[in-house]
Amino acid sequence: MEVLAAIGLAGNIIQFVDFSGKLISKTAEIRKSGTGALAENINIETATNDLALLSTKLHDSANSASDTALQELCQSCNTIATELLIVLDSVKVHGGQNKWKSFRKALQSVWSKEDIALLEQRLARLRDELNLRVAIDLRSVAEMEVTGSADNMSDRERVIQVNEEHSSRLNDIDLNTKNLVDAIIRQKDVFEKVYTILQRQHLEKLVVAAAASFNSYDRRNDSDCIQNTRVGLLQDIREWADGNDKRPIFWLRGLAGTGKSTIARTIAHYYHDRRRLAASFFFSRDIGGDVRDARKFFTTIAAQLAHTSDPLGDHICNAINQKSDVVNQAPREQWRQLILEPLLKLQCSAPRLSLVLVIDALDECENEDDIQTIVNLLSEAKLLRTVRLRILITSRPEIPIRQSFDKVPDTEHHDFVLHDISRSIVDHDIRVFIRYRFGAIREERMFDLEWPSEETVEALVEHASGLFIWAATACRFIKDGGRFTEKRLSTILGSDISTTAPEKGLDTIYLRVLQSSIHIDFDEHETNEHCSILRKALGAIVTLFASLSIDSFARLVNIDAKYIDESLGDLHAILDIRKDRHLPIRLHHPSFRDFLLNRKRCDDLRFWVNESVAHELIAGSCIDLLSAELRRDICGLHEPGAIAGDVSYQKIEKNFSTALQYACQYWVQHLKRSDVQLEDNGKTYSFLQQHLLHWFEALSLLGKTSEAVLEIQILEDMIDAKKTPNLHAFIHDSKRFILYNRSIIEEAPLQTYCCALAFAPQRSLVGQQFKGEMLNWIKRSPQIVEEWSALVQTLEGHTDWVRAVVFSPDGKLVASASDDETVRVWDAATGAAVQTLKGHTGYVKAVVFSPDGKLVASASNDKTVRVWDAATGAAVQTLKGHTDDVNAVVFSPDGKLVASASDDETVWVWDAATGAAVQTLEGHTGYVNAVVFSPDGKLVASASDDKTVQVWDAATGAAVQTLEGHTGYVNAVVFSPDSKLVASASGDKTVRVWDAVTGAAVYIRNCSTSTLAFSKDGLYLCTDQGSHIVDSNLQATEQNHNSTFFIKNNWISFGNKKLLWLPLEYRPVCSAFQDNLVVLGLASGIVQIIEFNIP
């Protein structure tokens, strides 16, 4: 019977829908549950087989059914079954230790939130259609019973049976359908949660400064404003944040000790409790590490901001997903992509949402350029429309910050000077603060309720002179007095404040704290010893480049830890000394450092720290520690080829104490800041003769090899070669040794004693000194040269021809462009790879630095010009418009424009900041090979295969002159320093000099070259075939310029002197010159740096 068959078929469909729903729900649980879920919760193979069998069953049922509607239902189910089978097959995992990770990743790739929602809708439609169809069929069965239309007795009995099961069948269908819908809803919720979790995993790519937030662990002891203090100012800040003030920035500036950080922390806490704190970043040189500079500033802000709301978090995660390298890009790109654009994408809400960003102690950021960048970028918060970002910035009124805010219009920031608040208001707040702190002291010491008297409180307020740091230090000092609490209070009150500037009062309290550490029962000898240890310890604490724990500090300065404990035990009022001995010692306030190092302020000379002497003492302690603990193969690697990157963190920590790591990195920096005179056979010389290679090995293991080059250079600069010839010679040889071997030592530390020594020249002082350190597996050393060659460094990294090399304007960096589609930036001093700029999809044919050295532009045969941040390697702009290879690129003298020359016969001028095309210079009829701006920025000149040089107006793009006369392609063009002359070089083997205004050819010289440059004074035209002097009549005589490098006939020459013949493997594709340095770009992909000793 057709109706009864339909009901049976419907049962098969119900079975499929129920199975599919459970399968999807179980998969969602796997995505949520965690490691091991795959093995424990589901067997993909079994699920696939079961689904395949069910699909076959549906297919067979559909073929046997004559009901078209049910056939269509079966086909729909089969379609879903096929999709599910594809999904299951995609997420199968075959062994390995990362089953869960790969399975979850597979699920994410095949099932998005949208897919789940669509599947829910499709299953829901099947359910509805099935309900309707079964209800109709059951109604038909009932009618058969009533009308007696059944054909025979068995049919009648079946009709009766169906009729009896009618109600229960409908109930079962309703129940199954309800359960299925509930399961789908549940799995949809799970998928949405899992999707959010997976999205948030993108945040893990953000590098963050853990100690930056106001409530970080490192700041757990920092407090908010005491109740009923700073009431008016806090109210003003809240009204600015919550009101309609259009200024996005509130700059709170004040002198040291006026309570800026406490106010910032209070505001951060207030909006954090109300879920409106966007983020907080509290700079600190004392904590050090990631919060003393801005390298992680914007990524930290973005990471915190992502947790303020789900939509905003999604936008930030999407930004990271779309551009995963954003964490390595320039601050501008990080700000715009991770913060500004996600905020711009937020939907409008009513009322308009205000989020508060708190930045404290911006003056503690060490890099002045970073300060300016931060202020400049944050002012763009005015662009936000659907959300208001309110930015509270606190700082001292230092010059770099004032200059930064001077560039921000008054309409974009609110300026509040903290120390200009009425003295009566400040005194009121300090009074409340003192009463609060003394209340705690009273309870602890069980003093009378009348203690302290109002007169005492008023006297303390007067002593504070408006400085909260004075009040806080005084309260800590008195509290730490124990049974001498009242005596300490009397000592404070006994100070003379008759003269008084606020700073003087602070100096007095600091001095009282220091003097109180001298116990009354000390005799003169004990007092002197105590002060000596204290001065040494405090001098080290305030001059260290990174904070250390007590134990590490004691080990570094070679003072017994118990003496450190005893000496510093009474100084908790000015030092933050934790019970956990692994935590670093910190100053409560940076003003103590200023006080201690200033002889006029710290007038008790028993405590005054001579900064240069303190650095000398630490340098000596570092050298002593290094001499005692450094040794060959310090980590027990044994294998000469062991790679530094493969050495575990645990092994490094085991063999390098924190104190030893500090000494390795900073001993030279301390020596530099001291007044010590390095001598032959002195302590430094003796250390280097014994442990130079051990130090190089240690820095390699610590990932600091490039710093060794800089440190050796610092030492060389400190030495007077005439007074200390032996030490100078050894240091100079050490520099050659590390420069030549930097790359291999950086990669494999023990090669310091293998490759580096084996190939050191016979007369190398380092090679001779450490010959006995060479690992004994080398039986016979290779034949080696006698002296160091002029070759300083070999820079390896490119994998194809190097097409162009160029120095940065300050000579500190070298950029190279290669056929391997990359640009590399190198440190000219150390040879370290600073950045690898990836993005081009074709040969890179040209590279240039901007005039300020901050940007790099590159031209490629992928038809684009790319502009990069030289410091971070971030892609700033991609300039698209050319329709053929781009051969040359150049910045305008002010760095605001970029010009590019192309095989498409055009020159394009671009805005370097926005990437917009400013001009398209058309007129050439052949490939354009070179382009240059005039030094005054008014003209552009281009050289072409059409045998001409075109001169253009840079502002309008109009053609000014067409310089004709060459009989072959023109491959180089340059302006004279006064912009009056243009020189060009051609394949016709001539060099021509033209009048830039009239276009007249004023000089022609036979010379086959592709390199042209005028000397700085404009008198010489320099080529790689020699230099020529141009007289006042604009005529030239053949005369070699005696202060110019060039390469001719495979010789590097200087003026009329041939200096170095280049073997075949060293002959360059391109070259660049800077002072005494020559850079060669080779066809092998190697970049060579050669330094000459030219007086």
PDB file of N, CA, C and O in Angstrom, residues 633-640 642-644 647 651 697 701 749-750:
ATOM      1  N   ASP A 633      82.704  25.917  25.807  1.00  0.00           N
ATOM      2  CA  ASP A 633      81.574  24.978  25.798  1.00  0.00           C
ATOM      3  C   ASP A 633      80.841  24.996  27.136  1.00  0.00           C
ATOM      4  O   ASP A 633      80.649  23.966  27.794  1.00  0.00           O
ATOM      5  N   ILE A 634      80.406  26.157  27.531  1.00  0.00           N
ATOM      6  CA  ILE A 634      79.792  26.355  28.845  1.00  0.00           C
ATOM      7  C   ILE A 634      78.517  25.536  29.032  1.00  0.00           C
ATOM      8  O   ILE A 634      78.172  25.152  30.148  1.00  0.00           O
ATOM      9  N   CYS A 635      77.824  25.239  27.935  1.00  0.00           N
ATOM     10  CA  CYS A 635      76.580  24.472  28.031  1.00  0.00           C
ATOM     11  C   CYS A 635      76.775  22.983  27.766  1.00  0.00           C
ATOM     12  O   CYS A 635      75.794  22.227  27.710  1.00  0.00           O
ATOM     13  N   GLY A 636      78.010  22.553  27.576  1.00  0.00           N
ATOM     14  CA  GLY A 636      78.265  21.134  27.353  1.00  0.00           C
ATOM     15  C   GLY A 636      77.661  20.604  26.069  1.00  0.00           C
ATOM     16  O   GLY A 636      77.115  19.510  26.034  1.00  0.00           O
ATOM     17  N   LEU A 637      77.801  21.367  24.995  1.00  0.00           N
ATOM     18  CA  LEU A 637      77.209  20.947  23.718  1.00  0.00           C
ATOM     19  C   LEU A 637      78.053  19.854  23.050  1.00  0.00           C
ATOM     20  O   LEU A 637      77.526  19.008  22.338  1.00  0.00           O
ATOM     21  N   HIS A 638      79.370  19.926  23.226  1.00  0.00           N
ATOM     22  CA  HIS A 638      80.336  18.942  22.730  1.00  0.00           C
ATOM     23  C   HIS A 638      80.476  18.951  21.207  1.00  0.00           C
ATOM     24  O   HIS A 638      81.590  18.962  20.688  1.00  0.00           O
ATOM     25  N   GLU A 639      79.363  18.934  20.478  1.00  0.00           N
ATOM     26  CA  GLU A 639      79.431  18.846  19.026  1.00  0.00           C
ATOM     27  C   GLU A 639      79.803  20.209  18.433  1.00  0.00           C
ATOM     28  O   GLU A 639      79.121  21.197  18.702  1.00  0.00           O
ATOM     29  N   PRO A 640      80.856  20.274  17.619  1.00  0.00           N
ATOM     30  CA  PRO A 640      81.269  21.558  17.035  1.00  0.00           C
ATOM     31  C   PRO A 640      80.182  22.207  16.186  1.00  0.00           C
ATOM     32  O   PRO A 640      80.138  23.423  16.060  1.00  0.00           O
ATOM     33  N   ALA A 642      76.937  22.096  16.764  1.00  0.00           N
ATOM     34  CA  ALA A 642      75.692  22.331  17.502  1.00  0.00           C
ATOM     35  C   ALA A 642      75.167  23.734  17.209  1.00  0.00           C
ATOM     36  O   ALA A 642      75.906  24.717  17.242  1.00  0.00           O
ATOM     37  N   ILE A 643      73.865  23.816  16.910  1.00  0.00           N
ATOM     38  CA  ILE A 643      73.236  25.078  16.520  1.00  0.00           C
ATOM     39  C   ILE A 643      72.717  25.811  17.760  1.00  0.00           C
ATOM     40  O   ILE A 643      72.055  25.209  18.615  1.00  0.00           O
ATOM     41  N   ALA A 644      72.979  27.095  17.835  1.00  0.00           N
ATOM     42  CA  ALA A 644      72.578  27.887  19.003  1.00  0.00           C
ATOM     43  C   ALA A 644      71.069  27.838  19.217  1.00  0.00           C
ATOM     44  O   ALA A 644      70.584  27.732  20.343  1.00  0.00           O
ATOM     45  N   VAL A 647      69.592  24.939  21.330  1.00  0.00           N
ATOM     46  CA  VAL A 647      69.902  24.807  22.750  1.00  0.00           C
ATOM     47  C   VAL A 647      68.675  25.219  23.554  1.00  0.00           C
ATOM     48  O   VAL A 647      68.133  26.313  23.368  1.00  0.00           O
ATOM     49  N   LYS A 651      68.558  24.660  29.439  1.00  0.00           N
ATOM     50  CA  LYS A 651      70.010  24.508  29.487  1.00  0.00           C
ATOM     51  C   LYS A 651      70.688  25.868  29.630  1.00  0.00           C
ATOM     52  O   LYS A 651      71.688  25.994  30.359  1.00  0.00           O
ATOM     53  N   GLU A 697      81.296  33.163  22.552  1.00  0.00           N
ATOM     54  CA  GLU A 697      80.451  31.955  22.606  1.00  0.00           C
ATOM     55  C   GLU A 697      79.205  32.210  23.452  1.00  0.00           C
ATOM     56  O   GLU A 697      78.088  31.851  23.067  1.00  0.00           O
ATOM     57  N   LEU A 701      75.122  32.061  22.431  1.00  0.00           N
ATOM     58  CA  LEU A 701      74.098  31.254  23.103  1.00  0.00           C
ATOM     59  C   LEU A 701      72.947  32.121  23.618  1.00  0.00           C
ATOM     60  O   LEU A 701      71.801  31.675  23.676  1.00  0.00           O
ATOM     61  N   PRO A 749      77.838  28.224  18.078  1.00  0.00           N
ATOM     62  CA  PRO A 749      78.758  28.855  19.048  1.00  0.00           C
ATOM     63  C   PRO A 749      80.145  28.225  19.098  1.00  0.00           C
ATOM     64  O   PRO A 749      81.142  28.940  19.227  1.00  0.00           O
ATOM     65  N   LEU A 750      80.223  26.889  19.006  1.00  0.00           N
ATOM     66  CA  LEU A 750      81.524  26.238  19.156  1.00  0.00           C
ATOM     67  C   LEU A 750      82.416  26.413  17.939  1.00  0.00           C
ATOM     68  O   LEU A 750      83.612  26.083  17.988  1.00  0.00           O
TER      69      LEU A 750
END
